[in-house]
Short mmCIF file of C-alpha atoms in Angstrom, two decimals:
data_model
loop_
_atom_site.label_atom_id
_atom_site.label_comp_id
_atom_site.label_asym_id
_atom_site.label_seq_id
_atom_site.Cartn_x
_atom_site.Cartn_y
_atom_site.Cartn_z
CA UNK A 1 61.34 -26.67 78.79
CA UNK A 2 62.60 -23.24 79.31
CA UNK A 3 66.29 -24.21 79.10
CA UNK A 4 65.52 -26.24 75.86
CA UNK A 5 63.97 -23.25 74.32
CA UNK A 6 66.77 -20.89 75.01
CA UNK A 7 69.07 -23.44 73.84
CA UNK A 8 67.29 -23.59 70.57
CA UNK A 9 67.20 -19.86 70.18
CA UNK A 10 71.00 -19.69 70.76
CA UNK A 11 71.70 -22.48 68.27
CA UNK A 12 69.32 -20.80 65.63
CA UNK A 13 71.06 -17.38 66.10
CA UNK A 14 74.49 -19.00 65.64
CA UNK A 15 73.45 -20.84 62.46
CA UNK A 16 71.78 -17.69 61.08
CA UNK A 17 74.87 -15.68 61.99
CA UNK A 18 77.08 -18.36 60.37
CA UNK A 19 74.80 -18.15 57.14
CA UNK A 20 74.91 -14.62 56.94
CA UNK A 21 78.64 -14.62 57.24
CA UNK A 22 78.91 -17.09 54.54
CA UNK A 23 76.44 -15.17 52.24
CA UNK A 24 78.43 -11.91 52.82
CA UNK A 25 81.82 -13.58 52.41
CA UNK A 26 80.68 -15.04 48.99
CA UNK A 27 81.35 -12.79 45.91
CA UNK A 28 78.39 -11.84 43.69
CA UNK A 29 77.91 -13.98 40.77
CA UNK A 30 77.87 -10.97 38.43
CA UNK A 31 81.31 -9.56 38.00
CA UNK A 32 81.54 -5.78 38.11
CA UNK A 33 77.65 -5.37 38.34
CA UNK A 34 75.18 -4.81 41.08
CA UNK A 35 73.68 -8.11 41.89
CA UNK A 36 70.21 -6.67 41.47
CA UNK A 37 70.51 -5.70 37.73
CA UNK A 38 68.46 -8.03 35.57
CA UNK A 39 70.29 -10.38 33.20
CA UNK A 40 70.02 -8.22 29.95
CA UNK A 41 70.39 -4.90 31.78
CA UNK A 42 74.23 -5.51 31.91
CA UNK A 43 76.48 -4.13 29.30
CA UNK A 44 77.19 -6.48 26.47
CA UNK A 45 80.57 -7.85 24.89
CA UNK A 46 81.34 -4.85 22.81
CA UNK A 47 83.63 -2.00 23.73
CA UNK A 48 82.06 1.25 22.43
CA UNK A 49 82.93 4.73 21.21
CA UNK A 50 80.90 7.81 20.97
CA UNK A 51 81.18 10.92 18.72
CA UNK A 52 78.89 13.77 17.75
CA UNK A 53 77.83 14.96 14.30
CA UNK A 54 75.71 17.80 13.25
CA UNK A 55 72.79 17.74 10.72
CA UNK A 56 71.37 20.56 8.68
CA UNK A 57 67.45 20.31 8.33
CA UNK A 58 66.25 22.04 5.26
CA UNK A 59 62.86 23.73 4.67
CA UNK A 60 62.01 24.21 8.26
CA UNK A 61 59.85 26.82 9.93
CA UNK A 62 59.34 28.13 13.36
CA UNK A 63 56.48 29.55 15.40
CA UNK A 64 57.12 33.02 16.70
CA UNK A 65 54.98 35.29 19.09
CA UNK A 66 53.75 37.03 15.94
CA UNK A 67 53.22 33.83 14.08
CA UNK A 68 51.22 32.40 16.79
CA UNK A 69 48.88 35.41 16.59
CA UNK A 70 48.80 35.65 12.72
CA UNK A 71 49.07 32.02 11.86
CA UNK A 72 52.14 32.77 9.59
CA UNK A 73 55.30 30.84 10.26
CA UNK A 74 58.96 32.17 9.94
CA UNK A 75 61.35 30.26 7.69
CA UNK A 76 64.25 28.97 9.93
CA UNK A 77 67.63 27.22 9.38
CA UNK A 78 67.44 24.20 11.86
CA UNK A 79 70.74 22.48 12.52
CA UNK A 80 70.72 19.82 15.23
CA UNK A 81 73.45 17.68 16.66
CA UNK A 82 73.26 13.92 17.15
CA UNK A 83 75.45 11.84 19.66
CA UNK A 84 76.30 8.38 18.32
CA UNK A 85 77.43 5.36 20.23
CA UNK A 86 78.92 2.39 18.35
CA UNK A 87 80.88 -0.85 18.90
CA UNK A 88 84.59 0.15 18.79
CA UNK A 89 87.78 -1.93 17.97
CA UNK A 90 89.45 -0.77 21.27
CA UNK A 91 88.40 1.22 24.30
CA UNK A 92 91.71 2.38 25.30
CA UNK A 93 91.47 5.95 25.95
CA UNK A 94 89.59 8.55 28.01
CA UNK A 95 86.02 7.65 28.72
CA UNK A 96 83.34 10.26 28.02
CA UNK A 97 81.72 12.36 30.71
CA UNK A 98 78.38 13.87 29.54
CA UNK A 99 77.68 17.25 31.05
CA UNK A 100 74.58 19.27 30.67
CA UNK A 101 73.48 22.59 32.05
CA UNK A 102 69.80 22.79 32.89
CA UNK A 103 68.31 26.43 33.06
CA UNK A 104 64.92 26.12 35.07
CA UNK A 105 62.79 29.29 34.38
CA UNK A 106 63.53 31.95 36.80
CA UNK A 107 66.18 29.74 38.52
CA UNK A 108 69.91 29.57 38.64
CA UNK A 109 71.62 27.28 35.92
CA UNK A 110 72.18 23.72 37.27
CA UNK A 111 75.08 21.71 36.06
CA UNK A 112 74.66 17.85 35.97
CA UNK A 113 76.96 15.13 34.58
CA UNK A 114 77.23 11.45 34.01
CA UNK A 115 80.33 9.49 33.57
CA UNK A 116 79.94 6.97 30.80
CA UNK A 117 82.14 4.03 29.65
CA UNK A 118 82.28 4.80 26.04
CA UNK A 119 85.48 6.33 24.57
CA UNK A 120 85.26 9.48 22.83
CA UNK A 121 86.17 9.17 18.99
CA UNK A 122 87.17 5.54 19.41
CA UNK A 123 87.89 3.84 16.19
CA UNK A 124 84.61 1.90 14.85
CA UNK A 125 84.91 -1.90 14.32
CA UNK A 126 85.55 -2.31 10.61
CA UNK A 127 83.69 -4.54 8.17
CA UNK A 128 80.82 -5.15 10.60
CA UNK A 129 77.18 -4.12 10.32
CA UNK A 130 74.84 -3.44 13.20
CA UNK A 131 71.21 -2.38 13.58
CA UNK A 132 70.54 1.31 14.06
CA UNK A 133 68.57 2.82 16.88
CA UNK A 134 67.27 6.39 16.70
CA UNK A 135 66.52 8.12 20.05
CA UNK A 136 64.46 11.11 20.75
CA UNK A 137 64.19 12.85 24.16
CA UNK A 138 61.18 14.61 25.93
CA UNK A 139 60.27 18.21 26.14
CA UNK A 140 63.26 20.21 27.53
CA UNK A 141 65.39 17.10 27.42
CA UNK A 142 68.85 16.61 25.68
CA UNK A 143 70.74 13.98 23.87
CA UNK A 144 72.71 12.32 26.63
CA UNK A 145 69.94 12.44 29.19
CA UNK A 146 69.75 8.57 28.60
CA UNK A 147 73.33 8.01 27.78
CA UNK A 148 73.23 4.93 30.23
CA UNK A 149 70.57 3.13 28.06
CA UNK A 150 72.33 4.28 24.85
CA UNK A 151 75.74 2.94 25.99
CA UNK A 152 74.15 -0.39 27.17
CA UNK A 153 72.36 -0.94 23.86
CA UNK A 154 75.43 -0.11 21.87
CA UNK A 155 77.55 -2.58 23.78
CA UNK A 156 75.01 -5.30 22.69
CA UNK A 157 75.85 -4.65 19.04
CA UNK A 158 74.03 -1.60 17.69
CA UNK A 159 74.53 1.87 16.60
CA UNK A 160 72.68 4.37 18.71
CA UNK A 161 71.94 8.02 17.40
CA UNK A 162 70.53 10.27 19.90
CA UNK A 163 68.93 13.63 18.66
CA UNK A 164 69.62 16.89 20.47
CA UNK A 165 66.30 18.52 19.63
CA UNK A 166 67.40 21.88 21.06
CA UNK A 167 63.93 22.91 22.29
CA UNK A 168 63.47 26.72 22.79
CA UNK A 169 64.43 27.87 26.24
CA UNK A 170 61.58 28.71 28.56
CA UNK A 171 61.50 31.92 30.58
CA UNK A 172 57.93 32.34 31.38
CA UNK A 173 54.23 31.49 30.37
CA UNK A 174 54.57 32.94 26.85
CA UNK A 175 57.80 31.29 25.96
CA UNK A 176 56.59 28.05 27.36
CA UNK A 177 53.53 28.01 24.96
CA UNK A 178 55.82 28.93 21.95
CA UNK A 179 58.52 26.27 22.92
CA UNK A 180 55.77 23.67 23.48
CA UNK A 181 54.04 24.63 20.16
CA UNK A 182 57.28 24.21 18.26
CA UNK A 183 58.08 20.93 19.76
CA UNK A 184 54.40 19.74 18.51
CA UNK A 185 55.52 20.52 15.07
CA UNK A 186 59.23 19.54 15.23
CA UNK A 187 59.47 16.17 16.93
CA UNK A 188 58.44 13.89 14.10
CA UNK A 189 60.01 16.31 11.41
CA UNK A 190 63.25 16.05 13.28
CA UNK A 191 63.28 12.33 13.52
CA UNK A 192 62.35 12.05 9.80
CA UNK A 193 64.97 14.35 8.32
CA UNK A 194 67.66 13.14 10.44
CA UNK A 195 66.95 9.41 9.91
CA UNK A 196 66.79 10.01 6.34
CA UNK A 197 70.12 11.64 6.18
CA UNK A 198 71.66 9.01 8.33
CA UNK A 199 70.38 6.15 6.06
CA UNK A 200 71.41 8.18 2.89
CA UNK A 201 74.92 8.47 4.28
CA UNK A 202 74.94 4.69 5.04
CA UNK A 203 73.76 3.78 1.52
CA UNK A 204 76.14 6.11 -0.22
CA UNK A 205 79.19 5.30 1.86
CA UNK A 206 80.11 9.04 1.70
CA UNK A 207 80.34 9.35 5.45
CA UNK A 208 82.67 7.07 7.61
CA UNK A 209 80.49 7.37 10.63
CA UNK A 210 77.79 5.35 8.75
CA UNK A 211 79.82 2.52 7.40
CA UNK A 212 78.54 0.13 10.28
CA UNK A 213 74.90 0.84 9.75
CA UNK A 214 72.58 -1.81 8.61
CA UNK A 215 69.93 0.24 6.82
CA UNK A 216 67.43 -2.79 6.67
CA UNK A 217 67.27 -3.01 10.56
CA UNK A 218 66.35 0.31 12.16
CA UNK A 219 64.52 0.86 15.67
CA UNK A 220 63.13 4.12 16.95
CA UNK A 221 63.00 5.03 20.86
CA UNK A 222 61.15 7.94 22.15
CA UNK A 223 60.21 9.35 25.42
CA UNK A 224 57.39 11.74 26.45
CA UNK A 225 57.23 14.11 23.48
CA UNK A 226 59.92 11.98 21.67
CA UNK A 227 57.29 9.37 22.00
CA UNK A 228 54.77 11.58 20.62
CA UNK A 229 56.87 12.15 17.62
CA UNK A 230 57.97 8.49 17.30
CA UNK A 231 54.28 7.24 17.18
CA UNK A 232 53.76 9.55 14.24
CA UNK A 233 56.98 8.45 12.59
CA UNK A 234 55.90 4.95 13.00
CA UNK A 235 52.74 5.46 10.73
CA UNK A 236 50.11 7.09 12.92
CA UNK A 237 48.78 10.27 11.13
CA UNK A 238 48.03 13.17 13.36
CA UNK A 239 44.54 14.42 14.11
CA UNK A 240 44.08 17.97 14.65
CA UNK A 241 40.68 18.12 16.37
CA UNK A 242 41.74 18.66 19.98
CA UNK A 243 43.79 21.39 21.66
CA UNK A 244 46.75 22.01 21.50
CA UNK A 245 46.89 20.40 18.04
CA UNK A 246 44.18 22.62 16.68
CA UNK A 247 46.08 25.67 17.43
CA UNK A 248 48.98 24.69 15.23
CA UNK A 249 49.29 27.21 12.27
CA UNK A 250 47.84 25.96 9.03
CA UNK A 251 51.23 25.79 7.15
CA UNK A 252 52.67 23.66 9.94
CA UNK A 253 49.63 21.36 10.14
CA UNK A 254 50.13 20.68 6.36
CA UNK A 255 53.70 19.70 6.66
CA UNK A 256 52.79 17.47 9.55
CA UNK A 257 50.01 15.83 7.62
CA UNK A 258 52.17 15.30 4.52
CA UNK A 259 55.02 13.86 6.64
CA UNK A 260 52.79 11.49 8.74
CA UNK A 261 51.21 9.97 5.62
CA UNK A 262 54.62 8.05 5.17
CA UNK A 263 56.01 5.82 8.04
CA UNK A 264 59.82 5.88 8.46
CA UNK A 265 61.37 2.57 7.43
CA UNK A 266 61.70 1.29 11.01
CA UNK A 267 61.24 -2.28 12.17
CA UNK A 268 60.72 -1.59 15.91
CA UNK A 269 59.23 1.01 18.24
CA UNK A 270 59.80 1.80 21.87
CA UNK A 271 57.86 4.51 23.61
CA UNK A 272 58.50 5.53 27.27
CA UNK A 273 55.52 7.61 28.70
CA UNK A 274 54.31 8.74 25.32
CA UNK A 275 52.44 12.11 25.07
CA UNK A 276 49.29 12.37 22.98
CA UNK A 277 46.84 9.72 24.18
CA UNK A 278 45.24 11.74 26.96
CA UNK A 279 41.57 12.58 26.15
CA UNK A 280 41.82 16.30 26.74
CA UNK A 281 44.63 16.68 24.23
CA UNK A 282 44.60 13.45 21.96
CA UNK A 283 46.73 13.77 19.01
CA UNK A 284 45.40 10.59 16.98
CA UNK A 285 42.20 8.80 16.32
CA UNK A 286 41.77 5.08 17.12
CA UNK A 287 41.75 4.44 13.38
CA UNK A 288 45.10 6.28 12.93
CA UNK A 289 46.65 4.35 15.82
CA UNK A 290 45.72 1.05 14.00
CA UNK A 291 47.91 2.06 11.15
CA UNK A 292 51.13 1.28 13.06
CA UNK A 293 52.13 -2.29 11.95
CA UNK A 294 55.39 -2.46 13.72
CA UNK A 295 56.07 -4.36 16.93
CA UNK A 296 56.02 -2.03 19.84
CA UNK A 297 57.08 -1.82 23.45
CA UNK A 298 55.36 0.78 25.58
CA UNK A 299 56.82 1.45 28.99
CA UNK A 300 54.86 3.58 31.36
CA UNK A 301 54.21 4.44 35.19
CA UNK A 302 50.64 3.68 36.28
CA UNK A 303 50.60 6.98 38.27
CA UNK A 304 51.83 9.16 35.42
CA UNK A 305 49.94 12.39 35.85
CA UNK A 306 51.68 14.14 32.73
CA UNK A 307 50.29 11.91 30.03
CA UNK A 308 47.52 10.25 32.03
CA UNK A 309 48.30 6.52 32.17
CA UNK A 310 44.71 5.17 32.76
CA UNK A 311 43.09 7.13 29.90
CA UNK A 312 46.05 8.15 27.67
CA UNK A 313 48.88 5.63 27.74
CA UNK A 314 46.53 2.61 27.93
CA UNK A 315 44.45 4.14 25.19
CA UNK A 316 47.32 4.39 22.81
CA UNK A 317 48.29 0.77 23.54
CA UNK A 318 44.97 -0.85 23.30
CA UNK A 319 44.45 1.03 19.91
CA UNK A 320 47.74 -0.06 18.16
CA UNK A 321 45.63 -2.91 16.73
CA UNK A 322 47.99 -3.22 13.81
CA UNK A 323 50.84 -4.23 15.92
CA UNK A 324 52.12 -6.97 18.11
CA UNK A 325 52.93 -5.09 21.12
CA UNK A 326 53.88 -5.21 24.75
CA UNK A 327 53.34 -2.80 27.72
CA UNK A 328 55.74 -2.79 30.69
CA UNK A 329 54.16 -0.96 33.62
CA UNK A 330 55.91 0.39 36.79
CA UNK A 331 53.38 0.53 39.67
CA UNK A 332 53.42 3.70 41.59
CA UNK A 333 55.63 5.41 39.13
CA UNK A 334 54.89 8.83 37.57
CA UNK A 335 56.38 10.30 34.30
CA UNK A 336 60.20 10.20 34.95
CA UNK A 337 60.82 6.51 34.35
CA UNK A 338 63.92 6.95 32.12
CA UNK A 339 67.03 9.00 32.50
CA UNK A 340 70.49 8.65 34.05
CA UNK A 341 71.17 8.71 37.73
CA UNK A 342 72.04 12.23 38.40
CA UNK A 343 73.62 13.27 41.76
CA UNK A 344 71.77 16.46 42.69
CA UNK A 345 72.60 19.01 45.38
CA UNK A 346 70.15 17.92 48.33
CA UNK A 347 69.80 21.71 49.24
CA UNK A 348 69.22 22.75 45.36
CA UNK A 349 65.92 23.98 44.05
CA UNK A 350 63.31 21.28 43.80
CA UNK A 351 62.43 22.09 40.16
CA UNK A 352 65.46 20.19 38.96
CA UNK A 353 64.72 17.09 41.00
CA UNK A 354 61.09 17.11 39.90
CA UNK A 355 62.20 17.13 36.32
CA UNK A 356 64.55 14.31 36.63
CA UNK A 357 63.48 12.11 39.54
CA UNK A 358 60.82 9.67 40.29
CA UNK A 359 58.97 9.90 43.78
CA UNK A 360 59.11 6.26 44.45
CA UNK A 361 61.33 4.17 42.32
CA UNK A 362 65.27 4.66 42.30
CA UNK A 363 66.66 5.91 39.03
CA UNK A 364 69.38 3.04 38.92
CA UNK A 365 66.73 0.49 39.46
CA UNK A 366 64.33 1.80 36.58
CA UNK A 367 67.44 2.02 34.42
CA UNK A 368 68.49 -1.61 35.00
CA UNK A 369 64.90 -2.73 34.28
CA UNK A 370 64.52 -0.52 31.22
CA UNK A 371 67.83 -1.91 29.66
CA UNK A 372 66.80 -5.34 30.36
CA UNK A 373 63.59 -5.26 28.54
CA UNK A 374 64.68 -2.91 25.67
CA UNK A 375 67.50 -5.10 24.90
CA UNK A 376 65.45 -8.25 24.97
CA UNK A 377 62.77 -6.46 22.69
CA UNK A 378 65.44 -4.95 20.04
CA UNK A 379 67.29 -8.38 19.83
CA UNK A 380 63.96 -10.07 19.18
CA UNK A 381 62.55 -7.70 16.60
CA UNK A 382 65.65 -6.30 14.74
CA UNK A 383 68.21 -9.39 15.22
CA UNK A 384 65.50 -12.01 14.69
CA UNK A 385 66.56 -13.67 18.20
CA UNK A 386 63.46 -15.49 18.96
CA UNK A 387 64.78 -16.77 22.20
CA UNK A 388 64.59 -13.17 23.62
CA UNK A 389 60.80 -13.41 23.62
CA UNK A 390 61.06 -15.55 26.76
CA UNK A 391 62.00 -12.38 28.60
CA UNK A 392 58.79 -10.61 27.48
CA UNK A 393 56.40 -13.36 27.48
CA UNK A 394 56.33 -13.46 31.20
CA UNK A 395 54.34 -16.35 33.15
CA UNK A 396 52.33 -13.81 35.18
CA UNK A 397 51.17 -10.32 34.25
CA UNK A 398 51.78 -9.28 37.73
CA UNK A 399 55.44 -9.71 38.69
CA UNK A 400 54.60 -10.09 42.18
CA UNK A 401 52.92 -13.30 41.48
CA UNK A 402 56.09 -14.84 40.02
CA UNK A 403 56.97 -18.21 41.79
CA UNK A 404 60.35 -19.73 42.48
CA UNK A 405 60.42 -22.40 45.11
CA UNK A 406 63.60 -22.74 47.23
CA UNK A 407 64.56 -25.10 49.98
CA UNK A 408 65.02 -24.02 53.45
CA UNK A 409 68.22 -22.09 53.86
CA UNK A 410 69.14 -22.11 50.19
CA UNK A 411 71.37 -19.09 49.16
CA UNK A 412 70.91 -17.79 45.62
CA UNK A 413 73.43 -15.13 45.67
CA UNK A 414 71.95 -13.29 42.81
CA UNK A 415 71.15 -16.30 40.46
CA UNK A 416 68.61 -15.19 37.72
CA UNK A 417 65.70 -17.19 36.77
CA UNK A 418 66.09 -19.30 33.52
CA UNK A 419 64.40 -22.26 32.00
CA UNK A 420 64.40 -24.04 35.40
CA UNK A 421 62.18 -21.40 36.88
CA UNK A 422 59.37 -21.40 34.39
CA UNK A 423 56.95 -19.56 36.99
CA UNK A 424 59.38 -16.52 37.45
CA UNK A 425 60.10 -13.63 35.25
CA UNK A 426 63.08 -14.68 33.20
CA UNK A 427 66.48 -12.91 33.96
CA UNK A 428 65.08 -11.46 37.47
CA UNK A 429 66.61 -12.71 40.76
CA UNK A 430 64.21 -14.41 43.18
CA UNK A 431 62.09 -11.86 45.14
CA UNK A 432 63.36 -9.04 42.69
CA UNK A 433 60.67 -9.24 40.10
CA UNK A 434 58.43 -6.88 42.12
CA UNK A 435 56.11 -3.78 41.31
CA UNK A 436 55.99 -4.66 37.68
CA UNK A 437 53.07 -5.54 35.18
CA UNK A 438 53.72 -6.78 31.68
CA UNK A 439 50.74 -6.95 29.05
CA UNK A 440 50.62 -8.32 25.52
CA UNK A 441 48.33 -7.64 22.68
CA UNK A 442 48.70 -9.19 19.22
CA UNK A 443 47.75 -7.66 15.91
CA UNK A 444 44.03 -7.73 15.50
CA UNK A 445 43.87 -6.23 11.99
CA UNK A 446 44.91 -9.27 10.26
#
C-alpha cells in the first residue's frame, strides 16, 4: 500500500511538472499584452498622436486672501493648456514621454514620468469623425496623470482632451484653503468654457486640431474634484447650504449658479471617486442630482476615506434618478483608483506615494480594469454599440461569485469569458474577476 501511494505521488508530481512546463512554454494568447488585462483594457486598432493647445478663459475671477475675508473677488486672466490624443495616420516618430514635477508642501520637488505610445504632433487621420472625451483631474493633479487611460481610449477611436487645471500651489494651511476654494469655483467653469471653445472650433472649422471631432457625440470624465465639476456640468445645480460651499464668495456663487442651470451638451458621464456627496460637505440636494439625465458610470473604492464611499459616493449614485447608471466598486480600495503606474523612489518621502498609490490594489491592475469598463461604457453610450452592454450587465453583482466550469487539468492560458461563459464577467479571465462589484440602476423619473 505504501509503495503504491509513493508511486502515485511520484507520477502526480511528474504530470504536474509536465503540465507546468507545457503551460510556461505556451505563449500567451494576447500578443504584446499582460495576460491578466481584461479584453477591452487593451489598446485599439488606431495609432495615435498627441499635442497641446492653450485656451484663454475670459471673465474669470480668483479668490485671494483678502477676497476670502472681504468676499470680493479679483478679476483674473485664466489660461489653461489642454493635452489632446487622437487617431493618427502614422505612428512613425518619437513616442511621447509625460513628465511632471510634484511639489509636496514643505518637501523637495519630485519628478515623475510615464512613457506613452502616442507620437507627438503626429498627423491626424483625415476625413474621419470621432467622439470627443473631455477629461478633468482631481485637486492637485495634472493633465497627463491618467495618460494611460487617455491613450487607450484614443486608440479605440476617440479624441481625448485632458485639461490641466493649474490648481494654485500649496505651501501651508492658508494656501491650502485658498487653493481648494478656487477649485470649488473653477472646476465646472473650466470644463464649460473649454468644451464650448473646442466645440466652436469643431463647428467653424477654423482650427485644424478640431477637424476630427464629432460635436454631437461628447463624453465627460472626471476624477475626485474633476468629478465634482463634471456632475455640475452634466446638469446637477449646486447647493450652497453646507460648508465649504457656503463659504464661497457671493459673486462666485452667482457665477456657479448661472452656469449650472445649463448642462453641457454631453451624452455620457464617467466619474471616478467623485467629491461632493459626503454629508458633512454635500454640494447637491437629492432633487438636483435627479436632474442628470445622461447615462453615468461611477467608479469608486469601498474604503474611500476622502469622499466617503458609504455616505457620499453611494448617495450620489442612488440619487441620480434621472439617469441609467452603473457603479463599479473596488473592494478594499481607497481614493486613488485611477492614475498611471509611477515608479517612485522607495526611499522617497511618503507624501508622494500617498497621493498617487493605492494601499491594496496595484496601479497597473486598476488601470487595466478601468480601461476595460470605460471603453465598454463609452462605446455603448457614444457609438451606439449595444453589444458592449454585455460587459457592464454582469451576471453577478459580486465578481467573486462568477462561475466558469473547467475540466480537470484544462489550461485556458488567458482565455477571456465570452458568450460561452454566461455566468462569468465578460472579458475577464477565469479566476481573475475578483474583488469587484457592479451595480446598475435605471432611470426612475420616467
